[in-house]
Amino acid sequence: MQVIANILLALVALIHIYIVVLEMFLWTTPRGQKAFGLTPEFAQESKALAANQGLYNGFLAAGLIYAIVRQDFGASVLFTVFVIVAGVYGTFTASRKIFFVQVVPGVLALLFVLLAH
């Protein structure tokens, strides 16, 4: 169970690393605009806000990586709950696809972390 939990935690961390790259570095590019459904004008106007969001996603990824490396049950639970809460908020305020990209993987990771403990 612990191996599956670690794989799922790593998957969630990788998703958030990808989000960091999109929000901090690719926001104003065609790829970033397509990922978030942005116009070039809005992407340019909001790039500082997006970079800030990206930084927070980086903290989530860092916490998950820490939890995996240290095999820290508390950190695993804490950071997956953070991911889930952020995803639920994003689902209701930004896009329903966040539910499938962030919430579902987070819930699966948390479930296996709890089962492995």
PDB file of C-alpha atoms in Angstrom:
ATOM      1  CA  MET A   1       0.000   0.000   0.000  1.00  0.00           C
ATOM      2  CA  GLN A   2       2.819   2.404   0.840  1.00  0.00           C
ATOM      3  CA  VAL A   3       4.294   2.052  -2.646  1.00  0.00           C
ATOM      4  CA  ILE A   4       0.950   2.927  -4.247  1.00  0.00           C
ATOM      5  CA  ALA A   5       0.537   5.843  -1.832  1.00  0.00           C
ATOM      6  CA  ASN A   6       4.002   7.148  -2.752  1.00  0.00           C
ATOM      7  CA  ILE A   7       3.292   6.799  -6.467  1.00  0.00           C
ATOM      8  CA  LEU A   8       0.047   8.741  -6.108  1.00  0.00           C
ATOM      9  CA  LEU A   9       1.705  11.413  -3.959  1.00  0.00           C
ATOM     10  CA  ALA A  10       4.422  11.743  -6.607  1.00  0.00           C
ATOM     11  CA  LEU A  11       1.788  12.013  -9.337  1.00  0.00           C
ATOM     12  CA  VAL A  12       0.024  14.807  -7.452  1.00  0.00           C
ATOM     13  CA  ALA A  13       3.382  16.550  -6.913  1.00  0.00           C
ATOM     14  CA  LEU A  14       4.168  16.269 -10.640  1.00  0.00           C
ATOM     15  CA  ILE A  15       0.760  17.700 -11.536  1.00  0.00           C
ATOM     16  CA  HIS A  16       1.529  20.691  -9.319  1.00  0.00           C
ATOM     17  CA  ILE A  17       5.005  21.119 -10.753  1.00  0.00           C
ATOM     18  CA  TYR A  18       3.395  21.235 -14.190  1.00  0.00           C
ATOM     19  CA  ILE A  19       0.908  23.817 -12.927  1.00  0.00           C
ATOM     20  CA  VAL A  20       3.850  25.863 -11.569  1.00  0.00           C
ATOM     21  CA  VAL A  21       5.461  25.850 -15.004  1.00  0.00           C
ATOM     22  CA  LEU A  22       2.201  26.826 -16.706  1.00  0.00           C
ATOM     23  CA  GLU A  23       1.397  29.625 -14.264  1.00  0.00           C
ATOM     24  CA  MET A  24       4.867  31.059 -13.704  1.00  0.00           C
ATOM     25  CA  PHE A  25       6.553  30.621 -17.087  1.00  0.00           C
ATOM     26  CA  LEU A  26       4.026  29.763 -19.799  1.00  0.00           C
ATOM     27  CA  TRP A  27       1.049  31.921 -18.790  1.00  0.00           C
ATOM     28  CA  THR A  28       1.374  34.350 -21.715  1.00  0.00           C
ATOM     29  CA  THR A  29       2.317  31.713 -24.290  1.00  0.00           C
ATOM     30  CA  PRO A  30      -0.193  29.955 -26.541  1.00  0.00           C
ATOM     31  CA  ARG A  31       0.184  26.793 -24.444  1.00  0.00           C
ATOM     32  CA  GLY A  32      -0.576  28.595 -21.186  1.00  0.00           C
ATOM     33  CA  GLN A  33      -3.452  30.521 -22.731  1.00  0.00           C
ATOM     34  CA  LYS A  34      -4.970  27.318 -24.099  1.00  0.00           C
ATOM     35  CA  ALA A  35      -4.588  25.483 -20.780  1.00  0.00           C
ATOM     36  CA  PHE A  36      -6.489  28.180 -18.904  1.00  0.00           C
ATOM     37  CA  GLY A  37      -8.747  29.499 -21.672  1.00  0.00           C
ATOM     38  CA  LEU A  38      -7.193  32.977 -21.710  1.00  0.00           C
ATOM     39  CA  THR A  39      -7.084  35.740 -24.246  1.00  0.00           C
ATOM     40  CA  PRO A  40      -3.619  37.144 -24.947  1.00  0.00           C
ATOM     41  CA  GLU A  41      -4.674  40.469 -23.420  1.00  0.00           C
ATOM     42  CA  PHE A  42      -5.950  38.922 -20.194  1.00  0.00           C
ATOM     43  CA  ALA A  43      -2.888  36.678 -19.934  1.00  0.00           C
ATOM     44  CA  GLN A  44      -0.607  39.696 -20.182  1.00  0.00           C
ATOM     45  CA  GLU A  45      -2.615  41.710 -17.639  1.00  0.00           C
ATOM     46  CA  SER A  46      -2.784  38.841 -15.130  1.00  0.00           C
ATOM     47  CA  LYS A  47       0.690  37.320 -15.444  1.00  0.00           C
ATOM     48  CA  ALA A  48       1.866  38.605 -12.028  1.00  0.00           C
ATOM     49  CA  LEU A  49      -1.198  37.090 -10.341  1.00  0.00           C
ATOM     50  CA  ALA A  50      -0.637  33.820 -12.193  1.00  0.00           C
ATOM     51  CA  ALA A  51       2.998  33.708 -11.084  1.00  0.00           C
ATOM     52  CA  ASN A  52       1.840  34.157  -7.498  1.00  0.00           C
ATOM     53  CA  GLN A  53      -0.603  31.254  -7.908  1.00  0.00           C
ATOM     54  CA  GLY A  54       2.202  29.210  -9.404  1.00  0.00           C
ATOM     55  CA  LEU A  55       4.383  29.851  -6.392  1.00  0.00           C
ATOM     56  CA  TYR A  56       1.682  28.482  -4.077  1.00  0.00           C
ATOM     57  CA  ASN A  57       1.330  25.395  -6.255  1.00  0.00           C
ATOM     58  CA  GLY A  58       5.087  24.998  -5.940  1.00  0.00           C
ATOM     59  CA  PHE A  59       4.740  24.964  -2.157  1.00  0.00           C
ATOM     60  CA  LEU A  60       2.168  22.176  -2.460  1.00  0.00           C
ATOM     61  CA  ALA A  61       4.522  20.168  -4.672  1.00  0.00           C
ATOM     62  CA  ALA A  62       7.451  20.780  -2.304  1.00  0.00           C
ATOM     63  CA  GLY A  63       5.394  19.615   0.675  1.00  0.00           C
ATOM     64  CA  LEU A  64       4.366  16.440  -1.119  1.00  0.00           C
ATOM     65  CA  ILE A  65       7.953  15.714  -2.148  1.00  0.00           C
ATOM     66  CA  TYR A  66       9.077  16.280   1.441  1.00  0.00           C
ATOM     67  CA  ALA A  67       6.379  13.880   2.647  1.00  0.00           C
ATOM     68  CA  ILE A  68       7.537  11.190   0.205  1.00  0.00           C
ATOM     69  CA  VAL A  69      11.250  11.580   0.944  1.00  0.00           C
ATOM     70  CA  ARG A  70      10.781  11.636   4.711  1.00  0.00           C
ATOM     71  CA  GLN A  71       7.946   9.089   4.661  1.00  0.00           C
ATOM     72  CA  ASP A  72       6.121  11.552   6.891  1.00  0.00           C
ATOM     73  CA  PHE A  73       2.514  10.476   7.403  1.00  0.00           C
ATOM     74  CA  GLY A  74       1.455  13.827   8.874  1.00  0.00           C
ATOM     75  CA  ALA A  75       2.944  15.831   6.014  1.00  0.00           C
ATOM     76  CA  SER A  76       1.384  13.432   3.492  1.00  0.00           C
ATOM     77  CA  VAL A  77      -2.059  13.980   4.978  1.00  0.00           C
ATOM     78  CA  LEU A  78      -1.583  17.717   5.453  1.00  0.00           C
ATOM     79  CA  PHE A  79      -0.414  18.467   1.921  1.00  0.00           C
ATOM     80  CA  THR A  80      -2.938  16.198   0.208  1.00  0.00           C
ATOM     81  CA  VAL A  81      -5.693  17.903   2.206  1.00  0.00           C
ATOM     82  CA  PHE A  82      -4.296  21.285   1.098  1.00  0.00           C
ATOM     83  CA  VAL A  83      -4.387  20.068  -2.527  1.00  0.00           C
ATOM     84  CA  ILE A  84      -7.958  18.831  -2.155  1.00  0.00           C
ATOM     85  CA  VAL A  85      -9.203  22.028  -0.509  1.00  0.00           C
ATOM     86  CA  ALA A  86      -7.498  24.200  -3.133  1.00  0.00           C
ATOM     87  CA  GLY A  87      -8.952  22.000  -5.854  1.00  0.00           C
ATOM     88  CA  VAL A  88     -12.481  22.153  -4.466  1.00  0.00           C
ATOM     89  CA  TYR A  89     -12.241  25.936  -4.230  1.00  0.00           C
ATOM     90  CA  GLY A  90     -10.888  26.131  -7.774  1.00  0.00           C
ATOM     91  CA  THR A  91     -13.637  23.841  -9.025  1.00  0.00           C
ATOM     92  CA  PHE A  92     -16.312  26.216  -7.761  1.00  0.00           C
ATOM     93  CA  THR A  93     -14.567  29.485  -8.609  1.00  0.00           C
ATOM     94  CA  ALA A  94     -12.515  28.849 -11.745  1.00  0.00           C
ATOM     95  CA  SER A  95     -13.135  25.646 -13.709  1.00  0.00           C
ATOM     96  CA  ARG A  96     -14.872  22.331 -13.243  1.00  0.00           C
ATOM     97  CA  LYS A  97     -11.961  20.508 -14.859  1.00  0.00           C
ATOM     98  CA  ILE A  98      -9.897  21.310 -11.744  1.00  0.00           C
ATOM     99  CA  PHE A  99     -11.982  18.678  -9.974  1.00  0.00           C
ATOM    100  CA  PHE A 100     -10.540  15.972 -12.227  1.00  0.00           C
ATOM    101  CA  VAL A 101      -7.020  17.391 -12.444  1.00  0.00           C
ATOM    102  CA  GLN A 102      -6.506  18.194  -8.768  1.00  0.00           C
ATOM    103  CA  VAL A 103      -9.263  16.892  -6.487  1.00  0.00           C
ATOM    104  CA  VAL A 104      -9.607  13.326  -7.777  1.00  0.00           C
ATOM    105  CA  PRO A 105      -5.854  12.567  -7.733  1.00  0.00           C
ATOM    106  CA  GLY A 106      -5.576  14.233  -4.311  1.00  0.00           C
ATOM    107  CA  VAL A 107      -8.406  12.165  -2.862  1.00  0.00           C
ATOM    108  CA  LEU A 108      -6.942   8.946  -4.277  1.00  0.00           C
ATOM    109  CA  ALA A 109      -3.515   9.788  -2.850  1.00  0.00           C
ATOM    110  CA  LEU A 110      -5.007  10.608   0.545  1.00  0.00           C
ATOM    111  CA  LEU A 111      -7.023   7.395   0.551  1.00  0.00           C
ATOM    112  CA  PHE A 112      -3.933   5.265  -0.090  1.00  0.00           C
ATOM    113  CA  VAL A 113      -1.862   7.234   2.436  1.00  0.00           C
ATOM    114  CA  LEU A 114      -4.497   6.479   5.052  1.00  0.00           C
ATOM    115  CA  LEU A 115      -4.772   2.820   4.017  1.00  0.00           C
ATOM    116  CA  ALA A 116      -0.988   2.424   4.154  1.00  0.00           C
ATOM    117  CA  HIS A 117      -0.807   3.871   7.637  1.00  0.00           C
TER     118      HIS A 117
END
